[in-house]
Short mmCIF file of C-alpha atoms and ligand atoms in Angstrom, two decimals:
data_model
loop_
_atom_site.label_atom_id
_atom_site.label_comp_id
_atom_site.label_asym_id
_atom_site.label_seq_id
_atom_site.Cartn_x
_atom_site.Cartn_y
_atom_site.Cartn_z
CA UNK A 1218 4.06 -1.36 29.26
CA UNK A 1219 4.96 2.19 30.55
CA UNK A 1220 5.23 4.91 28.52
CA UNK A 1221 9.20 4.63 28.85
CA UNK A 1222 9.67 5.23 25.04
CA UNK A 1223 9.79 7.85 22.45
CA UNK A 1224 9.81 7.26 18.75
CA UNK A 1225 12.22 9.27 16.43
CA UNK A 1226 11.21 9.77 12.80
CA UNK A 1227 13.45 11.06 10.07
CA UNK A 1228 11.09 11.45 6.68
CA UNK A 1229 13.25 11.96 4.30
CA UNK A 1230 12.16 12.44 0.34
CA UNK A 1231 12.44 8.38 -0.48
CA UNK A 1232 13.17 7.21 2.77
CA UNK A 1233 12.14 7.28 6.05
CA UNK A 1234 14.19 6.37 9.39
CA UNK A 1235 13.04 5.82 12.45
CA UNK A 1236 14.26 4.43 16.29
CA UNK A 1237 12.66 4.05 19.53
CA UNK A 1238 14.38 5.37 22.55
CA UNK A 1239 14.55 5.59 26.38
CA UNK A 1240 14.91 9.58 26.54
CA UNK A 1241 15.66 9.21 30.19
CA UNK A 1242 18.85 6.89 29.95
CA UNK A 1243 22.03 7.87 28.62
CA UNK A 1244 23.93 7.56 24.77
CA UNK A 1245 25.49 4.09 25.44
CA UNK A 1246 21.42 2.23 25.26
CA UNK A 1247 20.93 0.35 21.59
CA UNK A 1248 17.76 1.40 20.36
CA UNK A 1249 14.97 -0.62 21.63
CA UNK A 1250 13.68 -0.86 17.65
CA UNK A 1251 15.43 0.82 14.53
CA UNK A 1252 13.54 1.28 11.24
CA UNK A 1253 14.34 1.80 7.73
CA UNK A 1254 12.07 2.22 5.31
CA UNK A 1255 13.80 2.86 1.61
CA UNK A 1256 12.94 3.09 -2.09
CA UNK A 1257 9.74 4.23 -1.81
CA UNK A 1258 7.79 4.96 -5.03
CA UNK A 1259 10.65 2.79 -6.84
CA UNK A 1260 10.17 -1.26 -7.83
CA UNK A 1261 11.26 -2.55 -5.48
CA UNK A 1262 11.08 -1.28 -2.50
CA UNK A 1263 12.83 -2.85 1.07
CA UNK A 1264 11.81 -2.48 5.36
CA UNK A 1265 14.15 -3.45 7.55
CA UNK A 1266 12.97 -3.48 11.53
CA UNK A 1267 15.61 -4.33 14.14
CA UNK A 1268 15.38 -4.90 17.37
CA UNK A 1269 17.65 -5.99 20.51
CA UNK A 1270 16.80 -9.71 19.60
CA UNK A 1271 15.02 -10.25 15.77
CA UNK A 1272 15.06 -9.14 12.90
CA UNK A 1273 12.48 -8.57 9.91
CA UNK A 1274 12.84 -7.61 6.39
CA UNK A 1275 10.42 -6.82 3.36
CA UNK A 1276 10.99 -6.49 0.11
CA UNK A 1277 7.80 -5.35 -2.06
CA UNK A 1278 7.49 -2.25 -3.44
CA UNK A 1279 6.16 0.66 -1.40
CA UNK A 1280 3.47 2.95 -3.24
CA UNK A 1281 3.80 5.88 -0.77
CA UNK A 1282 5.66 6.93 2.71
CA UNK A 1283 2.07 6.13 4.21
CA UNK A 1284 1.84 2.83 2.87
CA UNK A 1285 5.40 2.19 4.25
CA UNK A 1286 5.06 3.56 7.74
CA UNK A 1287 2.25 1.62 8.18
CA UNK A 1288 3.67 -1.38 7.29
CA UNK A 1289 6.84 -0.85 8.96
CA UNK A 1290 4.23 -0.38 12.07
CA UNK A 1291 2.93 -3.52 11.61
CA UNK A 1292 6.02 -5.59 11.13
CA UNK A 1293 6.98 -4.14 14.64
CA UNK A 1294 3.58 -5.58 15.72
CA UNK A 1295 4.53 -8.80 14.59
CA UNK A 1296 7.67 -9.06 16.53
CA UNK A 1297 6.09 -7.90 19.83
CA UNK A 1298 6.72 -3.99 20.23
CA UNK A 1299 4.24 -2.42 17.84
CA UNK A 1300 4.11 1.08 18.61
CA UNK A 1301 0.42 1.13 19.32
CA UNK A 1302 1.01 -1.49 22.02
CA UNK A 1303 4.68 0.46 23.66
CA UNK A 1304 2.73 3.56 24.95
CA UNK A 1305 4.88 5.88 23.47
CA UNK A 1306 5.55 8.94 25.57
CA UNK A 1307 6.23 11.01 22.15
CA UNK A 1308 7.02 11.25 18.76
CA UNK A 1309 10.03 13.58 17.54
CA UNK A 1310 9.93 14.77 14.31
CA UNK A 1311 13.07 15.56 12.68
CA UNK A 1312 12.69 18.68 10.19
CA UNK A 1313 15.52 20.22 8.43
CA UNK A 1314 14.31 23.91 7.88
CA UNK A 1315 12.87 25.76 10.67
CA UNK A 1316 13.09 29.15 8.88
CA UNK A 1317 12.78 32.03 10.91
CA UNK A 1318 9.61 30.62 12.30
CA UNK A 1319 10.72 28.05 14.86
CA UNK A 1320 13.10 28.80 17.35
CA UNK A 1321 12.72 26.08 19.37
CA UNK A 1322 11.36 22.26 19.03
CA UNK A 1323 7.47 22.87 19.21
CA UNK A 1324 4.42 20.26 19.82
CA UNK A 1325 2.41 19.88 17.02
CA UNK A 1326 -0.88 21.27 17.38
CA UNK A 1327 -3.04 24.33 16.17
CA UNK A 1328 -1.04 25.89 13.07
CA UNK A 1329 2.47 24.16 12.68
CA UNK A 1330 1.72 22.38 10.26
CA UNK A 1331 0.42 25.32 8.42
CA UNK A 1332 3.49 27.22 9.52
CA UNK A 1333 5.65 24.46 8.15
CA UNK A 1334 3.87 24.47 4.93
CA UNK A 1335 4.46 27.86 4.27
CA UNK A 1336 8.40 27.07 4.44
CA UNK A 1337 8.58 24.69 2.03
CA UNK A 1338 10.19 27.36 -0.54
CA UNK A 1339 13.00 27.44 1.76
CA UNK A 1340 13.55 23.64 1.85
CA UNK A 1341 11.57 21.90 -1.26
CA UNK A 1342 13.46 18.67 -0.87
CA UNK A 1343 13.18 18.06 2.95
CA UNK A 1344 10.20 20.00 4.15
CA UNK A 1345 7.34 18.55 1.79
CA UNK A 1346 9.03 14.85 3.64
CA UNK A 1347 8.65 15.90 6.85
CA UNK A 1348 4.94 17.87 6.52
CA UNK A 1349 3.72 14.03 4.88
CA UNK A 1350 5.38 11.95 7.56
CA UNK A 1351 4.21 14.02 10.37
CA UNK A 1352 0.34 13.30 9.21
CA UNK A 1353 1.39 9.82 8.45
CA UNK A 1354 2.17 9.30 11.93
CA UNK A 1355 -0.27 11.61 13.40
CA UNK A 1356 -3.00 9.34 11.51
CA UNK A 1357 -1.34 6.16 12.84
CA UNK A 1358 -0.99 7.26 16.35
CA UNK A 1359 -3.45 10.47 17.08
CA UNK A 1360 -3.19 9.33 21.07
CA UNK A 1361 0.75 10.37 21.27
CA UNK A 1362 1.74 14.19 21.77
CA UNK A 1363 4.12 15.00 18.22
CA UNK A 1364 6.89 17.47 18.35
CA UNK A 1365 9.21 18.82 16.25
CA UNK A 1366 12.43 19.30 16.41
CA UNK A 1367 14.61 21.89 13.96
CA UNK A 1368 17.87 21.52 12.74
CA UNK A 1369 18.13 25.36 12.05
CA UNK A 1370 16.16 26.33 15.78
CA UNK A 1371 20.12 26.19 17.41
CA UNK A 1372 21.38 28.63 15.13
CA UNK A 1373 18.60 30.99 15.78
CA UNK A 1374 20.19 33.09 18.51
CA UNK A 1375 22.86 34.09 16.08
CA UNK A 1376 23.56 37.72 15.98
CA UNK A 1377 22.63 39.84 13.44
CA UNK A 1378 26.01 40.11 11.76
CA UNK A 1379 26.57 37.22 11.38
CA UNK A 1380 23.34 35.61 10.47
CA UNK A 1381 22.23 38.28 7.89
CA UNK A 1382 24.33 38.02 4.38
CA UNK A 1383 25.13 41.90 2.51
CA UNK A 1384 22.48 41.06 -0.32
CA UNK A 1385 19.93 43.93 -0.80
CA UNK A 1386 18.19 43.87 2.34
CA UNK A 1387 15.07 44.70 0.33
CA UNK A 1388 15.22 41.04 -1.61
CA UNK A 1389 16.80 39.38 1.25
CA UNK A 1390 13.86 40.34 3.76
CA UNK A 1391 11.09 39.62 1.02
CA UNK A 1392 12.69 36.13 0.02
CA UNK A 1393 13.69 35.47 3.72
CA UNK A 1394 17.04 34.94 2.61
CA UNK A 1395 19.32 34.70 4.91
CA UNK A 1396 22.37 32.21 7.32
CA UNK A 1397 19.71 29.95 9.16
CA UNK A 1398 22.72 26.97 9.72
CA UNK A 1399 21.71 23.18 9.82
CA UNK A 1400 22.94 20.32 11.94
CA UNK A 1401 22.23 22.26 15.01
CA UNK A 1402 20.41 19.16 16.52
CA UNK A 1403 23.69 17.76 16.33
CA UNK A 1404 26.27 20.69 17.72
CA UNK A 1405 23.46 21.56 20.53
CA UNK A 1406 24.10 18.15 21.29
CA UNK A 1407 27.81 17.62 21.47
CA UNK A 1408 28.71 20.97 22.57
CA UNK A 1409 26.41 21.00 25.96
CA UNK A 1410 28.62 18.40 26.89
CA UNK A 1411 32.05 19.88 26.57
CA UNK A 1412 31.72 22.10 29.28
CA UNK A 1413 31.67 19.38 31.56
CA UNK A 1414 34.49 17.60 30.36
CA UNK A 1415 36.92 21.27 30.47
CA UNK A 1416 35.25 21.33 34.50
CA UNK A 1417 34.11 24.77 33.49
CA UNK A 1418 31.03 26.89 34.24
CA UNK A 1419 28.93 26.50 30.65
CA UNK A 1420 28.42 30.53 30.53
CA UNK A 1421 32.27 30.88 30.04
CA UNK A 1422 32.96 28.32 27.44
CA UNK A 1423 34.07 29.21 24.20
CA UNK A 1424 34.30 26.41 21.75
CA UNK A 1425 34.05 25.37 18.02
CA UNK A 1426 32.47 22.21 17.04
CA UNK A 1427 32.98 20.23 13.64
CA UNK A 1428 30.10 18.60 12.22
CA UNK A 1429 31.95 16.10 9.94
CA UNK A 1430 29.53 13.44 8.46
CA UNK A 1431 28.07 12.95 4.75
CA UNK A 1432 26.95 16.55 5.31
CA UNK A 1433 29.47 18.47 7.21
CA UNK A 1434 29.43 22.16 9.31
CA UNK A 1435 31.49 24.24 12.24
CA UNK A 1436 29.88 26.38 14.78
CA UNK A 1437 31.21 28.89 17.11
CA UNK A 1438 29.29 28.74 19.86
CA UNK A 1439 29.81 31.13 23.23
CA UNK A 1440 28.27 30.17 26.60
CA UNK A 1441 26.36 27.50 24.81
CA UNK A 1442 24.84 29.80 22.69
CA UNK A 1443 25.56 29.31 18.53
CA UNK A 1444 27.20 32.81 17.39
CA UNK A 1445 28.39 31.53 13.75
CA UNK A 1446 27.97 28.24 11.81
CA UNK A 1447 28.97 27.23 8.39
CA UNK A 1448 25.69 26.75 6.47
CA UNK A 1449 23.74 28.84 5.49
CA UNK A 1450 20.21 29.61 3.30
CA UNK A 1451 20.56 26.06 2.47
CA UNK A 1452 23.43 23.06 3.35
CA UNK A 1453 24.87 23.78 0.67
CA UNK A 1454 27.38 26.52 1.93
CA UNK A 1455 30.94 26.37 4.03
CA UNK A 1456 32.97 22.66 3.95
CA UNK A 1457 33.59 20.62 1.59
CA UNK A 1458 31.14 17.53 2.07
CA UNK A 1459 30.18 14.41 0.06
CA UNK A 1460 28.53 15.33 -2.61
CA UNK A 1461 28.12 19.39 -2.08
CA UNK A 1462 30.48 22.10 -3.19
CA UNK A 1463 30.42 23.81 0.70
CA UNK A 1464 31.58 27.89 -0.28
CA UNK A 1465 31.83 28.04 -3.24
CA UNK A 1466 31.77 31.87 -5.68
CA UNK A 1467 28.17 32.59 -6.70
CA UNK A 1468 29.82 33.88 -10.06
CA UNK A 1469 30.30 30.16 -10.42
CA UNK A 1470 26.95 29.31 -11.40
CA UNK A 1471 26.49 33.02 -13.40
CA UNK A 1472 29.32 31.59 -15.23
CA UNK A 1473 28.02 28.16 -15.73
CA UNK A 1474 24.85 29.31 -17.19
CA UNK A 1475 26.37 31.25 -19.31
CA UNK A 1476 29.18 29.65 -20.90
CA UNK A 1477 28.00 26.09 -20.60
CA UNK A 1478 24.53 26.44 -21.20
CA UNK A 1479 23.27 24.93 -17.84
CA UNK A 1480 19.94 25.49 -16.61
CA UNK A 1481 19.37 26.46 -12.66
CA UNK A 1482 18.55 22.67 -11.98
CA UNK A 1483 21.39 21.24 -13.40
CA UNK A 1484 23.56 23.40 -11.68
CA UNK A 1485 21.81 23.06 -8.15
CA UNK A 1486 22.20 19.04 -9.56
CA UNK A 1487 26.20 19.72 -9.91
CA UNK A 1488 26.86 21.48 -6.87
CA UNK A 1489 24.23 19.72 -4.86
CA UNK A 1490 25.18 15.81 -5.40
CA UNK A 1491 27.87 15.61 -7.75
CA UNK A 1492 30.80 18.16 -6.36
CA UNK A 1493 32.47 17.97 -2.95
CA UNK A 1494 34.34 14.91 -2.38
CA UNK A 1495 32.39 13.06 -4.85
CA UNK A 1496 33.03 15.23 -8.01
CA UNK A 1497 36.92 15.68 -6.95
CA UNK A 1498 37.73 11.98 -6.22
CA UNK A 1499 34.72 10.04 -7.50
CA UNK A 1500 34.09 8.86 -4.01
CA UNK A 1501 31.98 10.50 -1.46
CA UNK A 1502 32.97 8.06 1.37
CA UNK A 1503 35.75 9.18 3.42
CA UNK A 1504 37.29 5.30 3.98
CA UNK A 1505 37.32 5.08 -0.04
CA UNK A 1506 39.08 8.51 -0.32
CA UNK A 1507 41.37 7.05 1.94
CA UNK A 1508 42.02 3.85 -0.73
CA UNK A 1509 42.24 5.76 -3.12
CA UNK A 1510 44.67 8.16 -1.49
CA UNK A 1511 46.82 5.04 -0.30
CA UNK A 1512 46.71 3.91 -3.82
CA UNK A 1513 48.35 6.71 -5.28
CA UNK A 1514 45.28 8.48 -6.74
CA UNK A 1515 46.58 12.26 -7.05
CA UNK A 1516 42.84 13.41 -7.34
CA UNK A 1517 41.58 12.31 -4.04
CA UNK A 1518 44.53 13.72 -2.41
CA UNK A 1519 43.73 16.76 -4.05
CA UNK A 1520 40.35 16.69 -2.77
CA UNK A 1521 41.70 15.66 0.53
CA UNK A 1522 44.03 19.04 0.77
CA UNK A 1523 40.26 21.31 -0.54
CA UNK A 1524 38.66 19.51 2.00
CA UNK A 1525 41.21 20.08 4.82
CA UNK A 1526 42.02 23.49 3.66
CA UNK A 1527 38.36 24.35 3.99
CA UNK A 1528 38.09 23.30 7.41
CA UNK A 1529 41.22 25.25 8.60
CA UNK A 1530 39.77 28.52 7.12
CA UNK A 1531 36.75 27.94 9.49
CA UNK A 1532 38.37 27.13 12.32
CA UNK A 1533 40.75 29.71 12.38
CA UNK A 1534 38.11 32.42 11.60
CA UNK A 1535 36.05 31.05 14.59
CA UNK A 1536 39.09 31.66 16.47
CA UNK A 1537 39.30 34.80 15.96
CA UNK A 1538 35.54 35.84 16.17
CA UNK A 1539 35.12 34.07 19.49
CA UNK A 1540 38.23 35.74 20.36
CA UNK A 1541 40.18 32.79 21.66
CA UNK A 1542 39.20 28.97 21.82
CA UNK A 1543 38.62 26.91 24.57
CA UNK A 1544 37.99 23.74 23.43
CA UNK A 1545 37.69 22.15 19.52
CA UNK A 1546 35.00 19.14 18.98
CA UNK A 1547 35.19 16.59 16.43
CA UNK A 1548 32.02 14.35 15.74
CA UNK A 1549 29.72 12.23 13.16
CA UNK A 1550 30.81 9.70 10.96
CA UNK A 1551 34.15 11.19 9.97
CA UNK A 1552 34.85 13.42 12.87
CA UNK A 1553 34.49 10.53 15.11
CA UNK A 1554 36.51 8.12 13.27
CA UNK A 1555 39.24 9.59 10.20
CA UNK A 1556 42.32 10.40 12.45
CA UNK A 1557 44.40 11.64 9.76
CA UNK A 1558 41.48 14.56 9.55
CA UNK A 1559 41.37 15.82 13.43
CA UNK A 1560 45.26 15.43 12.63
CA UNK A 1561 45.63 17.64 9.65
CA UNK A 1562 43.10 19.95 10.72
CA UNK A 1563 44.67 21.58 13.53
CA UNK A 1564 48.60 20.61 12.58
CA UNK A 1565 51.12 23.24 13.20
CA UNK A 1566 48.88 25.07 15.53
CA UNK A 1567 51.03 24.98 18.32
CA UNK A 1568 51.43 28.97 18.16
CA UNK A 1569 47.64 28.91 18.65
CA UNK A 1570 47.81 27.13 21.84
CA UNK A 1571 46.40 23.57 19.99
CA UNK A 1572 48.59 20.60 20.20
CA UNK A 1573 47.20 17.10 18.81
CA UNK A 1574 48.36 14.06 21.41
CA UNK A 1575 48.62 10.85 18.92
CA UNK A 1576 48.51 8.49 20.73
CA UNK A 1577 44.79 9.51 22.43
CA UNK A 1578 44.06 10.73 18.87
CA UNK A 1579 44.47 7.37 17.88
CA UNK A 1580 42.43 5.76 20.44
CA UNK A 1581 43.91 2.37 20.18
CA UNK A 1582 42.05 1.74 23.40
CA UNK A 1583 38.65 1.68 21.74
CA UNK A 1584 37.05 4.28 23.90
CA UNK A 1585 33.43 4.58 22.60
CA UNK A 1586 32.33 7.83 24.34
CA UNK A 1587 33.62 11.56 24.57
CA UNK A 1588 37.68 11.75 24.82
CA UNK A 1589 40.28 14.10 24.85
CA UNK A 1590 42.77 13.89 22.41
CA UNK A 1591 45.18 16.78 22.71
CA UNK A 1592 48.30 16.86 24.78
CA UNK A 1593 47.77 18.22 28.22
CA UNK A 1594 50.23 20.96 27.57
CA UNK A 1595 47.64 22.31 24.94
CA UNK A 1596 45.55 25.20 26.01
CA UNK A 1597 42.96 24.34 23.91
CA UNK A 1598 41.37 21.36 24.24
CA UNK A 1599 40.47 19.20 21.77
CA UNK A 1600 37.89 16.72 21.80
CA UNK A 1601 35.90 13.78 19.88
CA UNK A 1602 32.16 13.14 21.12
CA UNK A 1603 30.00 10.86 19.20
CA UNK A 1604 26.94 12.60 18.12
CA UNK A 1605 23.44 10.84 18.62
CA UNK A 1606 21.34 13.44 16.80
CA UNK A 1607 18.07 10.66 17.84
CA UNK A 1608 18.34 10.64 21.22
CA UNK A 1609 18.83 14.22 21.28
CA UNK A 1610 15.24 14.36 19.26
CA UNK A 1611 13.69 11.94 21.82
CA UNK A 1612 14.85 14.05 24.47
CA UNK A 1613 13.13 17.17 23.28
CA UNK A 1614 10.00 15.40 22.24
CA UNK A 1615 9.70 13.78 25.73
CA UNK A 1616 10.38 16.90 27.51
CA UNK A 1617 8.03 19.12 25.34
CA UNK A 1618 5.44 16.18 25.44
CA UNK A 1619 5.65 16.70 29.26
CA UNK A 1620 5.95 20.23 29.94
P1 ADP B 2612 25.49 11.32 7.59
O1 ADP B 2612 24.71 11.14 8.88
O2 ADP B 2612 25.72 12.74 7.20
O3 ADP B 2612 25.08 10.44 6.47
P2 ADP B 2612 27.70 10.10 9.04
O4 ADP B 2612 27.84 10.96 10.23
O5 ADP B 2612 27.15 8.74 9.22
O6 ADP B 2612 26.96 10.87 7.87
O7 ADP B 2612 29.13 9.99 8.34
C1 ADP B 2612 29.32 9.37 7.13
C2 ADP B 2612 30.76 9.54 6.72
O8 ADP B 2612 31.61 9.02 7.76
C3 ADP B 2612 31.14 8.77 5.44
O9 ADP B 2612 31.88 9.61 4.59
C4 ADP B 2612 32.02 7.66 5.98
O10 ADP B 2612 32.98 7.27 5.06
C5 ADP B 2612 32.66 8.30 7.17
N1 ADP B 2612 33.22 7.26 8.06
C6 ADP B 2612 32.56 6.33 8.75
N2 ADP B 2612 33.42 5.52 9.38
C7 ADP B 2612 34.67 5.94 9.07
C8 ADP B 2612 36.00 5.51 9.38
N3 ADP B 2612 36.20 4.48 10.20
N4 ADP B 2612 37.03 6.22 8.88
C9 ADP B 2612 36.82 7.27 8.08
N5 ADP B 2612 35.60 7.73 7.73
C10 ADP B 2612 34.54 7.07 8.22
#
């Protein structure tokens, strides 16, 4: 078999995903194989390979991520594309926290992994996940270039102003404290696309793009380069998402220590996984809100208001720092899909040159790919483009792997 195909891992702290792509064809391919490897270290454990034709699922309990990669491996042997036997062009890594090491995705060889290592105070929950499945799969497949790929390296053109926060420059440039934005994979991806749908040189674009998933972040981004985003040290900061707080007064957590006698964990716990959508509503899945909010629940719509509210303030703050809009982008899971959201979030903008069509916003036509979905009397357009945050990953690790 040619090397045609790149495998994608995502090594996450229990989990670890995984898909094999064609880098060279476009976002409407399936996956040739998808992977899921979950509960590791717990009881019981599950694998789940797919591919275009079979499927295969296992059920014991997984010691460690290496004992589960490897098996996952060789339940893809078993149904015929083992990736010993695809001759995989690459393998892209995905790692959260690039710090201000890594600007850009980067093969790994000589000191990365070091390099990595010595940002795991930045990201102790993601980086230690990505550092073990890297060797995992390094061991398993030492033939195939590895590269990885940063969901903070977009974010790292920022300028100054807006990247550094006013904390005593002093602590902030010991600690390395400071806005490094996350999800860039995924706003790289949808925004290079935008200026060919407005027909418009890429240099002169300005555009905001809303990240709206489990996790969820804006950008302003100017001649496809990011100039502010809404995350910051950690993904913590800006919306409201899921589970986390998004912005959110540090004299919050002063307060909390104080006065209710929390330690630093259980606050990080609080704001971390058990505010945002969650804590307000008791539901961190937008479709439930929705129930809920259909139902008559007055705290999800409340948390549906913070939560739309939130995203306002960003865009209209972009707006103003980019100095006029060209085009608005809706993707991930809830971008791409809640319509009342992309409604609310730009209603009574028509002052502002945004004006929401609803018919296209309601896409009873089913179109799966990018669309436009404000009126063409808008002057800003407004857009949804499904995100595909893999093949983006496959892309760089094929072109790196090749350069
Ligand atoms: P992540 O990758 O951050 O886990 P996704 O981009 O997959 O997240 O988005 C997950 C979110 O998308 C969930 O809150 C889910 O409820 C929401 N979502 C998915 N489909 C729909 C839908 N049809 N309507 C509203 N929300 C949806």
């Amino acid at each position: 078999m040619s090397n045609k195909y790149a495998l994608v891992l995502n090594s996450g702290s229990s989990s670890i995903k995984f898909q094999v792509l064609d880098p060279t064809a476009d976002s409407t391919q399936e996956p040739f194989v998808s992977g899921l490897v979950e509960r590791i270290g717990e009881k019981s454990g599950h694998i789940k390979i797919q591919t275009e034709t079979t499927k295969m699922e296992d059920t014991r309990p997984i010691l460690s991520h290496s004992v589960g990669l490897e098996r996952a491996f060789g339940m893809m042997t078993l149904l015929g594309v083992g990736p010993q036997d695809l001759d995989l062009c690459a393998v892209g890594h995905r790692v959260v926290h690039g710090g201000d090491e890594f600007h850009a995705p980067e093969l790994i060889e000589g000191d990365v992994l070091d390099r990595l290592r010595a940002l795991i105070p930045l990201a102790p929950l993601h980086n230690p996940a990505h550092i073990d499945g890297i060797e995992n799969a390094q061991a398993l497949l030492p033939d195939v270039p590895h590269v990885a790929v940063f969901d903070t390296s977009f974010f790292s053109t920022m300028p100054e102003s807006a990247a550094n926060y006013a904390l005593n420059f002093e602590v902030a440039r010991k600690y390395h404290i400071r806005r490094y934005g996350f999800h860039g994979t995924s706003h790289e991806y949808v925004s290079r696309q935008v200026p060919g749908l407005l027909n418009k040189d890429p240099e002169e674009v300005k555009q905001i793009t809303l990240h709206l998933g489990n996790g969820a972040s804006a950008a302003a981004i100017r001649g496809g380069k990011a100039v502010d985003t809404s995350m910051g040290l950690t993904p913590l900061a800006g919306l409201v998402m899921g589970t986390r707080t998004g912005d959110i007064d540090p004299g919050v957590i002063f307060h909390l220590e104080r006065s209710a006698n929390m330690k630093v964990d259980d606050i990080d716990n609080l704001l971390n996984r058990k505010s945002g959508l969650k804590g307000m509503a008791g539901v961190n899945d937008f479709r439930e809100l929705q129930t809920l909010i259909d139902e008559g629940n007055e705290d999800a719509k409340l948390a549906y208001d913070v939560y739309i509210h939130g995203l306002r303030r960003f865009i209209g703050s972009y707006m103003l720092i980019l100095g006029g809009v060209d085009a608005i982008t809706f993707t991930a899971g809830v971008g791409e899909n809640a319509v009342g959201v992309r409604k609310d979030a730009l209603a009574n903008l028509e002052a502002f040159g945004i004006e929401i069509d609803d018919q296209r916003n309601l896409n009873e036509e089913g179109i799966e790919g990018p669309r436009l979905i404000s009126t063409d009397d808008s002057k800003v357009k407004v857009f949804v483009v499904p995100t595909n945050e893999e093949l983006a990953i496959a892309r760089y690790a094929y072109e790196i792997a090749s350069s």
